[in-house]
mmCIF file of C-alpha atoms and ligand atoms in Angstrom:
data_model
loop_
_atom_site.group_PDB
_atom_site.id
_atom_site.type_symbol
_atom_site.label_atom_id
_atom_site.label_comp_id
_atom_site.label_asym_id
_atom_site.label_seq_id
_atom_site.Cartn_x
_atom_site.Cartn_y
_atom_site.Cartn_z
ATOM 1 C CA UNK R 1247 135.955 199.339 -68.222
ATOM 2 C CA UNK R 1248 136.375 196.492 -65.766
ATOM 3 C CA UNK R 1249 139.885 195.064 -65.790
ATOM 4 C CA UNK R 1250 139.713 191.353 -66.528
ATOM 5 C CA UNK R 1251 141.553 188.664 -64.016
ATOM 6 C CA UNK R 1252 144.677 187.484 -64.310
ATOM 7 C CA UNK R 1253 145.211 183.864 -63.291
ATOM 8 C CA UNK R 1254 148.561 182.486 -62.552
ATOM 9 C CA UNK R 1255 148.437 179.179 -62.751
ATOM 10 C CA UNK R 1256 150.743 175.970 -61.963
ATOM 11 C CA UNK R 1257 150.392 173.541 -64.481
ATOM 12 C CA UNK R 1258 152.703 170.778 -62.515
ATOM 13 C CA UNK R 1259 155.724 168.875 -63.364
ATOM 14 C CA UNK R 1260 154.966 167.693 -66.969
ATOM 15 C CA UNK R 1261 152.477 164.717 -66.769
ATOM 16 C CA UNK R 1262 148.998 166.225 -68.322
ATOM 17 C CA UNK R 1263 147.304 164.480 -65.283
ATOM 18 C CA UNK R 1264 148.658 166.361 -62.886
ATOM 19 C CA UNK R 1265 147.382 169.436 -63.126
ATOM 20 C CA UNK R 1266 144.148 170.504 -60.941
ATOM 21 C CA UNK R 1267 141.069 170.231 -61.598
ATOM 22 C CA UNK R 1268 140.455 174.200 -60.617
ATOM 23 C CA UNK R 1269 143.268 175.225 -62.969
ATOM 24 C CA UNK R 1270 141.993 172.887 -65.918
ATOM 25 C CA UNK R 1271 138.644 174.743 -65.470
ATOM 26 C CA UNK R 1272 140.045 178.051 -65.554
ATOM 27 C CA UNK R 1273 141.990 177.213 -68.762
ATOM 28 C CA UNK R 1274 138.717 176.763 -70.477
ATOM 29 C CA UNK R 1275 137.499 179.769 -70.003
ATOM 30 C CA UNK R 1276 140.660 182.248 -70.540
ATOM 31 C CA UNK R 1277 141.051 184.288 -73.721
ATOM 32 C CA UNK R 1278 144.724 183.556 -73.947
ATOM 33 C CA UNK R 1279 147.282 182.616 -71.923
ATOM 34 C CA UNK R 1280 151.115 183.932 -71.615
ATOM 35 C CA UNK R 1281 154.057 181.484 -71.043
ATOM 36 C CA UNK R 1282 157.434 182.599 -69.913
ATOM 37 C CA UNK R 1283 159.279 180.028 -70.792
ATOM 38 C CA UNK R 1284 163.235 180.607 -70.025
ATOM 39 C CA UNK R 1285 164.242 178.081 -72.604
ATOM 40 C CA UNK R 1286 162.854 176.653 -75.804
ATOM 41 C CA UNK R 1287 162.121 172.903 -74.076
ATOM 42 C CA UNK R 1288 160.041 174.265 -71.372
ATOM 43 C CA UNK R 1289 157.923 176.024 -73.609
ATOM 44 C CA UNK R 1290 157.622 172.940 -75.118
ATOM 45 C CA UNK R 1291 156.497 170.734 -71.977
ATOM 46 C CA UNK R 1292 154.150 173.548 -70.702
ATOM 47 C CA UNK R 1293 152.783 173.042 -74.255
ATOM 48 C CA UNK R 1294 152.069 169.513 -74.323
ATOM 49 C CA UNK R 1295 150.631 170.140 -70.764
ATOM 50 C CA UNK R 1296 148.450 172.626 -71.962
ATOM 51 C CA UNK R 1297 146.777 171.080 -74.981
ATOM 52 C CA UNK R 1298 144.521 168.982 -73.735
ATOM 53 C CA UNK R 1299 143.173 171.118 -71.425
ATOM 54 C CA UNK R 1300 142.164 173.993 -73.855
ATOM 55 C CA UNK R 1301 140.500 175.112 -76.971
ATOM 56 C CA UNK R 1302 143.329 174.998 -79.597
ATOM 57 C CA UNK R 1303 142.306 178.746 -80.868
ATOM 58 C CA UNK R 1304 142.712 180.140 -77.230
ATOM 59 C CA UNK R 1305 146.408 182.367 -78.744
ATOM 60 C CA UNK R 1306 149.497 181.678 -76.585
ATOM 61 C CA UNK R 1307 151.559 184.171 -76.183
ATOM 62 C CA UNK R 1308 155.570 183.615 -75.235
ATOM 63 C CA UNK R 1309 156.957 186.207 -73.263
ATOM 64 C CA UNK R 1310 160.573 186.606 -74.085
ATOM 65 C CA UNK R 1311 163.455 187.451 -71.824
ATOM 66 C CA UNK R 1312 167.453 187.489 -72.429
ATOM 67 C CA UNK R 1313 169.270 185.038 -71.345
ATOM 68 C CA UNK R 1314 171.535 187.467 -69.132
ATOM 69 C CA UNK R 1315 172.177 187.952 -65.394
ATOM 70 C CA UNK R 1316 172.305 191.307 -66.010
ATOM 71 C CA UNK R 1317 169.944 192.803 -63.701
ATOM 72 C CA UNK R 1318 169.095 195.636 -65.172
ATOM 73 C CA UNK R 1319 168.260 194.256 -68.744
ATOM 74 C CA UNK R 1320 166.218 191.411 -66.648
ATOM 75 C CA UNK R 1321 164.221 194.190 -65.047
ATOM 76 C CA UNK R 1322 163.602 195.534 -68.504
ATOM 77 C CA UNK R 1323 162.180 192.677 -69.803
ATOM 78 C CA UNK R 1324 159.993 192.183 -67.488
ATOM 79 C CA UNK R 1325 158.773 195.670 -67.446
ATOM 80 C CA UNK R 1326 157.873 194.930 -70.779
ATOM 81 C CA UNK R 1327 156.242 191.751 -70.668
ATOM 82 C CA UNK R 1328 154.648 192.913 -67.422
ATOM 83 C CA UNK R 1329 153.068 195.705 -69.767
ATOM 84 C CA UNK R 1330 151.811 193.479 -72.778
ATOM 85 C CA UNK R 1331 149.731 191.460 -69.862
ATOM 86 C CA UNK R 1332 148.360 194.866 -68.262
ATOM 87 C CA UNK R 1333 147.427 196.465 -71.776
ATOM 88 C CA UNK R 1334 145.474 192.868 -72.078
ATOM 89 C CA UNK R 1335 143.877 192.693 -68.795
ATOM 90 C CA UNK R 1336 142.834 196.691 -69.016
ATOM 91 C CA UNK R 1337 140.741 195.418 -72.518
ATOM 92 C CA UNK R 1338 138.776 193.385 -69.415
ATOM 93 C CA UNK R 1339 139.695 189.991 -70.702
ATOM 94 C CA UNK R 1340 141.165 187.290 -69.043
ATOM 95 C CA UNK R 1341 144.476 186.131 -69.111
ATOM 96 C CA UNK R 1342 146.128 182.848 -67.621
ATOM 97 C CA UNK R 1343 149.824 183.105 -66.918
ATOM 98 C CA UNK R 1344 151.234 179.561 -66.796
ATOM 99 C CA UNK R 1345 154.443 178.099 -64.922
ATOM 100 C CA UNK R 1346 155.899 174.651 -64.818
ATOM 101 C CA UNK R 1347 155.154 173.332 -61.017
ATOM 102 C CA UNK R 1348 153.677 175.620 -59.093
ATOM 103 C CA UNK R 1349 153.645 178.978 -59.213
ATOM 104 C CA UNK R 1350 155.282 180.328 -55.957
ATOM 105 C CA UNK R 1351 158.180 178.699 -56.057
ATOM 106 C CA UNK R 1352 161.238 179.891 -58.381
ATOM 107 C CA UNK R 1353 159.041 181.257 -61.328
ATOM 108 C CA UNK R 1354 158.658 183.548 -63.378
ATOM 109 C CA UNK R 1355 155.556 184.063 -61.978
ATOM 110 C CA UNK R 1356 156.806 186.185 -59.179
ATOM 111 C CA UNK R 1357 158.195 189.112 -61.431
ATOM 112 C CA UNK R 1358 155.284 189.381 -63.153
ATOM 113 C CA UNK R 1359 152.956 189.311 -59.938
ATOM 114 C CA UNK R 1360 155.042 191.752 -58.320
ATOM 115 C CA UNK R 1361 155.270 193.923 -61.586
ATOM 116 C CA UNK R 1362 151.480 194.422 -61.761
ATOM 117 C CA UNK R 1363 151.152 194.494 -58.209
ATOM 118 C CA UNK R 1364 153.303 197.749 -57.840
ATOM 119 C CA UNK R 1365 152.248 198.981 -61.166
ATOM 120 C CA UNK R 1366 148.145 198.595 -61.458
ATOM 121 C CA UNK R 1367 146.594 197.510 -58.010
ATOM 122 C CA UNK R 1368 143.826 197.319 -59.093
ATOM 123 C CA UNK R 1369 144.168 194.326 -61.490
ATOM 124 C CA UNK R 1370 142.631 191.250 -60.065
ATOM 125 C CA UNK R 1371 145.193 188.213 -59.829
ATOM 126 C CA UNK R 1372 143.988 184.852 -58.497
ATOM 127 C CA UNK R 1373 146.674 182.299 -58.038
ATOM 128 C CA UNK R 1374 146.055 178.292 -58.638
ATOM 129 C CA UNK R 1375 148.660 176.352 -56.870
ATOM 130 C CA UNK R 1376 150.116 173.335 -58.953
ATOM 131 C CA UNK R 1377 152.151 169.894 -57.852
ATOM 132 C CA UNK R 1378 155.645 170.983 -57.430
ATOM 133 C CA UNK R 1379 158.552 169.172 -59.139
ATOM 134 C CA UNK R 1380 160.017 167.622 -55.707
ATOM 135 C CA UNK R 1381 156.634 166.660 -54.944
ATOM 136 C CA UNK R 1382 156.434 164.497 -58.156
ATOM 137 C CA UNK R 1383 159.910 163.515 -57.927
ATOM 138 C CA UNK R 1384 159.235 162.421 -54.517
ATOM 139 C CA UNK R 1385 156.531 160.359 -55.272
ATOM 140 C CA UNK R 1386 158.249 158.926 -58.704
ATOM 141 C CA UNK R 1387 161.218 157.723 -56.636
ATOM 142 C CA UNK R 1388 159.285 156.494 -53.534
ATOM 143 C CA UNK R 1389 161.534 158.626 -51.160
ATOM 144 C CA UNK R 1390 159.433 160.354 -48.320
ATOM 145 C CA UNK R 1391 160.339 163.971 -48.152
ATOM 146 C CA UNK R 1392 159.824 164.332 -44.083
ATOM 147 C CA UNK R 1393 157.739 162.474 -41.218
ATOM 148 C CA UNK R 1394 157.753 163.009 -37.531
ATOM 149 C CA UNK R 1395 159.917 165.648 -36.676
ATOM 150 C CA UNK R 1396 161.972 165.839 -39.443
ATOM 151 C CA UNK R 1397 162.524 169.527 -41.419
ATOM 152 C CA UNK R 1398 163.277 169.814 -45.458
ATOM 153 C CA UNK R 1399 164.681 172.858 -46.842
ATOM 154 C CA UNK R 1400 164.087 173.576 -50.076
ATOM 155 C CA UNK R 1401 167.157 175.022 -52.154
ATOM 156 C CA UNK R 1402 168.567 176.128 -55.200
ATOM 157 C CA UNK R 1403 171.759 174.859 -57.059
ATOM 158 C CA UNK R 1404 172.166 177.531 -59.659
ATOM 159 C CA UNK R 1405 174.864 179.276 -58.051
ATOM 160 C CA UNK R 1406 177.030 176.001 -56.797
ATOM 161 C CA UNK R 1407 176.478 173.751 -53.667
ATOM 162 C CA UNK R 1408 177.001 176.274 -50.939
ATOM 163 C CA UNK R 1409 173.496 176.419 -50.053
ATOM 164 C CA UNK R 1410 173.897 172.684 -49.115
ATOM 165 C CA UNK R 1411 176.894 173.116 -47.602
ATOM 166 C CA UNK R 1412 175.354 175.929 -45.034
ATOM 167 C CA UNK R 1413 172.153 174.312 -44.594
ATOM 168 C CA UNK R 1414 172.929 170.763 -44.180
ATOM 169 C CA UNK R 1415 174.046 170.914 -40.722
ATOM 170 C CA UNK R 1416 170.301 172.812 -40.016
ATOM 171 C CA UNK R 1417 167.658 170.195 -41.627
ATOM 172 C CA UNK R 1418 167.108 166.535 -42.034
ATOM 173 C CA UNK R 1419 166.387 166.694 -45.882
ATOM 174 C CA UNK R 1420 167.218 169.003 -48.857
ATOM 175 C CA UNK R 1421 165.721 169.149 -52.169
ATOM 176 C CA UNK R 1422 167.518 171.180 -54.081
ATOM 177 C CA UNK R 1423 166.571 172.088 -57.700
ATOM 178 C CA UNK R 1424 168.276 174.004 -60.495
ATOM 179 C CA UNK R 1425 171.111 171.404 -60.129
ATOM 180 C CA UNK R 1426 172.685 171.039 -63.699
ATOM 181 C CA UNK R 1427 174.133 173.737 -64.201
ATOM 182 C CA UNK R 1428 176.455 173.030 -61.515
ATOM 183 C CA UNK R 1429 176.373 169.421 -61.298
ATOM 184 C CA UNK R 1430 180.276 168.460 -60.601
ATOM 185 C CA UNK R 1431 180.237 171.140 -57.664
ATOM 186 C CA UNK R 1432 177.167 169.620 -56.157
ATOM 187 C CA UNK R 1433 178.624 166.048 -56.659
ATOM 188 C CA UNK R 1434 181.674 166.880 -55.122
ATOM 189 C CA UNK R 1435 180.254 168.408 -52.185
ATOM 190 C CA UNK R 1436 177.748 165.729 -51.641
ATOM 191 C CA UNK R 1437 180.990 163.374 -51.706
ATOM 192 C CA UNK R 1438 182.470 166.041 -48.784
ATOM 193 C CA UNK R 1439 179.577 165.311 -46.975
ATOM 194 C CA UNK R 1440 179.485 161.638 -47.141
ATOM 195 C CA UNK R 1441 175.687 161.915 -48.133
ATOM 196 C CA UNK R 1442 176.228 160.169 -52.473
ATOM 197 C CA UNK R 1443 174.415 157.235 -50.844
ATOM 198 C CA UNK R 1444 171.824 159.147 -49.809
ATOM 199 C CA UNK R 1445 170.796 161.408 -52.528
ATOM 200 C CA UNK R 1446 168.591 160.241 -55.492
ATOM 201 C CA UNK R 1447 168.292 162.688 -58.618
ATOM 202 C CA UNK R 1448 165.286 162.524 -60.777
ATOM 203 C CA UNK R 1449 165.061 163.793 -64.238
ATOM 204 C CA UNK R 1450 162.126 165.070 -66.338
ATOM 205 C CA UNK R 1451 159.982 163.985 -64.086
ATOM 206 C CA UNK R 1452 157.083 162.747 -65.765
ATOM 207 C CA UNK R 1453 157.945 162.848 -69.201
ATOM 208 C CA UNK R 1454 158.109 159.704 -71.309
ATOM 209 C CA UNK R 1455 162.466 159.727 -70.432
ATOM 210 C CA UNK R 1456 161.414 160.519 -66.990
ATOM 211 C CA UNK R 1457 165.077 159.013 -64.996
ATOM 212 C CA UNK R 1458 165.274 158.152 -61.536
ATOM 213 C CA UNK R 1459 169.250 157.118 -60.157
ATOM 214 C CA UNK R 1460 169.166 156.130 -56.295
ATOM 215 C CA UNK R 1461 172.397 156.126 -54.485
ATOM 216 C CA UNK R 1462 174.737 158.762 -56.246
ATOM 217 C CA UNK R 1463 178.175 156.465 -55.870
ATOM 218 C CA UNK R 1464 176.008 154.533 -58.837
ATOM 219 C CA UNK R 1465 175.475 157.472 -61.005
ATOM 220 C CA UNK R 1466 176.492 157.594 -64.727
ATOM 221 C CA UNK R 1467 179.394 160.167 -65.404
ATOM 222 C CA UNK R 1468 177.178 162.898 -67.639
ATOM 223 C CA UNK R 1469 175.652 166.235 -66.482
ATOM 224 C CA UNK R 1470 171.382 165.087 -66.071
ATOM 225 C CA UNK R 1471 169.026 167.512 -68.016
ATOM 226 C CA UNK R 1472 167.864 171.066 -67.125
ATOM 227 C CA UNK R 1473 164.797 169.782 -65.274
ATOM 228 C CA UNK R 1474 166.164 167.601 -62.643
ATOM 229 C CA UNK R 1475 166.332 167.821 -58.932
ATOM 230 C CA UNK R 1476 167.926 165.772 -55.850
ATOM 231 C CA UNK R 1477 166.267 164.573 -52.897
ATOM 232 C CA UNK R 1478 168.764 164.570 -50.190
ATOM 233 C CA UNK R 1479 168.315 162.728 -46.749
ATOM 234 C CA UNK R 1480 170.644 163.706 -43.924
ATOM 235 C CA UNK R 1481 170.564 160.155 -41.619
ATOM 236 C CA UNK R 1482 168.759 157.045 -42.786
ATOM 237 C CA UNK R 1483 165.526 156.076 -41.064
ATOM 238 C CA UNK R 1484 164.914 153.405 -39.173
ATOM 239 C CA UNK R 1485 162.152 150.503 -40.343
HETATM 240 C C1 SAM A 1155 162.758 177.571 -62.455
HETATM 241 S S1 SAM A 1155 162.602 176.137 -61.449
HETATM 242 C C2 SAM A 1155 160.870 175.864 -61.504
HETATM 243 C C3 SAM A 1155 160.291 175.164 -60.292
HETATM 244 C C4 SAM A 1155 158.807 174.928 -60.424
HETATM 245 N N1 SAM A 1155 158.059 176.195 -60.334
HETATM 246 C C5 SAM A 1155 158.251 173.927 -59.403
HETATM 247 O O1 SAM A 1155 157.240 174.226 -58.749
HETATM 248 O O2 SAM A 1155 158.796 172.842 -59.302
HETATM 249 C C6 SAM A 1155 163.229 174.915 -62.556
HETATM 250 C C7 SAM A 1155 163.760 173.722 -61.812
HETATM 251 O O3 SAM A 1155 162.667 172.918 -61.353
HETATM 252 C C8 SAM A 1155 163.021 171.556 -61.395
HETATM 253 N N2 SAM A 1155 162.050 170.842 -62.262
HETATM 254 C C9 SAM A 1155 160.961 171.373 -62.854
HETATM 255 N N3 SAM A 1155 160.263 170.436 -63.512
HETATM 256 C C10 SAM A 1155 160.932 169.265 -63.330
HETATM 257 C C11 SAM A 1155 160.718 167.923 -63.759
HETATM 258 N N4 SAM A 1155 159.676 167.595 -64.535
HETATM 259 N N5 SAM A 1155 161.606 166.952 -63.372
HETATM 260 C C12 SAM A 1155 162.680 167.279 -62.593
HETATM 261 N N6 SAM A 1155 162.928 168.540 -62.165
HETATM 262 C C13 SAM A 1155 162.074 169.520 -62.524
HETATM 263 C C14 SAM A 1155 164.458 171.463 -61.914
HETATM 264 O O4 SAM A 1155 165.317 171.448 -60.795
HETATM 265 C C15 SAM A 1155 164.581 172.771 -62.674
HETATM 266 O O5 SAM A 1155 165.936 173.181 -62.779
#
């Protein structure tokens, strides 16, 4: 038997709008989808995404995984998971594998691509690009991302703010995402670098509390959300 497609798709930041047109039609047509959802309210969001974009008997299926940095157990878990998709896909029906934003960039996504890749080359995967977080944050808070010349790196905050610290002096702009976690480090080195004024953190971007806070010297003394990000500009522009 044929194996059926795999589609991993971006389903964007959180606003049902914003998902594609491409990935909207593929949704239609998939025989269930899996979520890996890391925590209980993005499951949620990819949810509300979802629904109305689908048939409400099309099964979704959560893939779990611990909540561990243990890379071993990790692995595990996504041998597993990476399985339960295969043993579907070798049935030749199609799956959709959904992420929050797009799928390419920090997801879960790329275990499970990688998994099957290595694992059963021959299963078909097609992947549908969706609007990125900092793309919607971007556009929520008014704050260009780059023009002319300018670079933007785009980092993550999980593990503190040295990745600003060693790539500030080597772009114009940062995004950096993953940022609650470790949001009194990153404030404090933002304050090292003179740039509070310059950074604007967005929140659940899209959402009904969607929360946009320009100018960081202004910002309220709590830790933001999981999903929130910061848009970082280097100099100011001129005009
Ligand atoms: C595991 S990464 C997923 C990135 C996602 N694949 C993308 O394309 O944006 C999770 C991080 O994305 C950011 N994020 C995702 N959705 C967001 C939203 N609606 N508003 C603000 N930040 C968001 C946050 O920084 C969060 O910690």
């Amino acid at each position: 038997m044929q194996n059926g497609t795999l589609y991993g798709i971006g389903v964007g930041p959180g606003d049902p709008d914003l998902i594609t047109l491409k990935a909207a039609k593929i949704l239609q047509q998939v025989e269930t989808v899996f979520a890996a959802a890391s925590t209980k309210n993005s499951h949620s969001i990819a949810m509300e995404i979802l629904s109305p974009h689908m048939n409400s008997d099309v099964p979704v299926v959560r893939l779990g995984f611990p909540m561990t940095r243990s890379k071993i157990e990790l692995a595990h878990a996504w041998e597993n998971n990476a399985h339960q998709v295969m043993e579907f896909l070798k049935q030749g029906r199609k799956a959709a594998f959904i992420t929050l934003g797009d799928p390419m960039l920090y997801s879960t996504f790329g275990y499970m691509y990688r998994t099957i890749r290595n694992k059963a080359p021959d299963i078909p995967i097609e992947i549908v690009p969706g609007i990125t977080s900092y793309q919607a944050g971007a556009a929520a808070a008014g704050e260009i991302l780059a023009e002319a010349e300018e670079s933007v790196a785009v980092i993550s905050g999980a593990l503190g703010a040295q990745n600003l610290k060693r790539i500030i002096h080597q772009t114009d702009n940062v995004v950096m995402l993953k940022v609650y976690r470790n949001y009194g480090k990153i404030m404090d080195m933002l304050d090292e670098l003179g740039l509070m004024e310059n950074a604007t953190l967005i929140s659940r971007c899209g959402l009904e509390d969607q929360e946009i806070i320009h100018d960081l010297r202004n910002r309220p003394d709590v830790p933001p959300p999981y999903l929130s990000l910061l848009l970082i500009r280097k100099n100011n522009r001129n005009g």
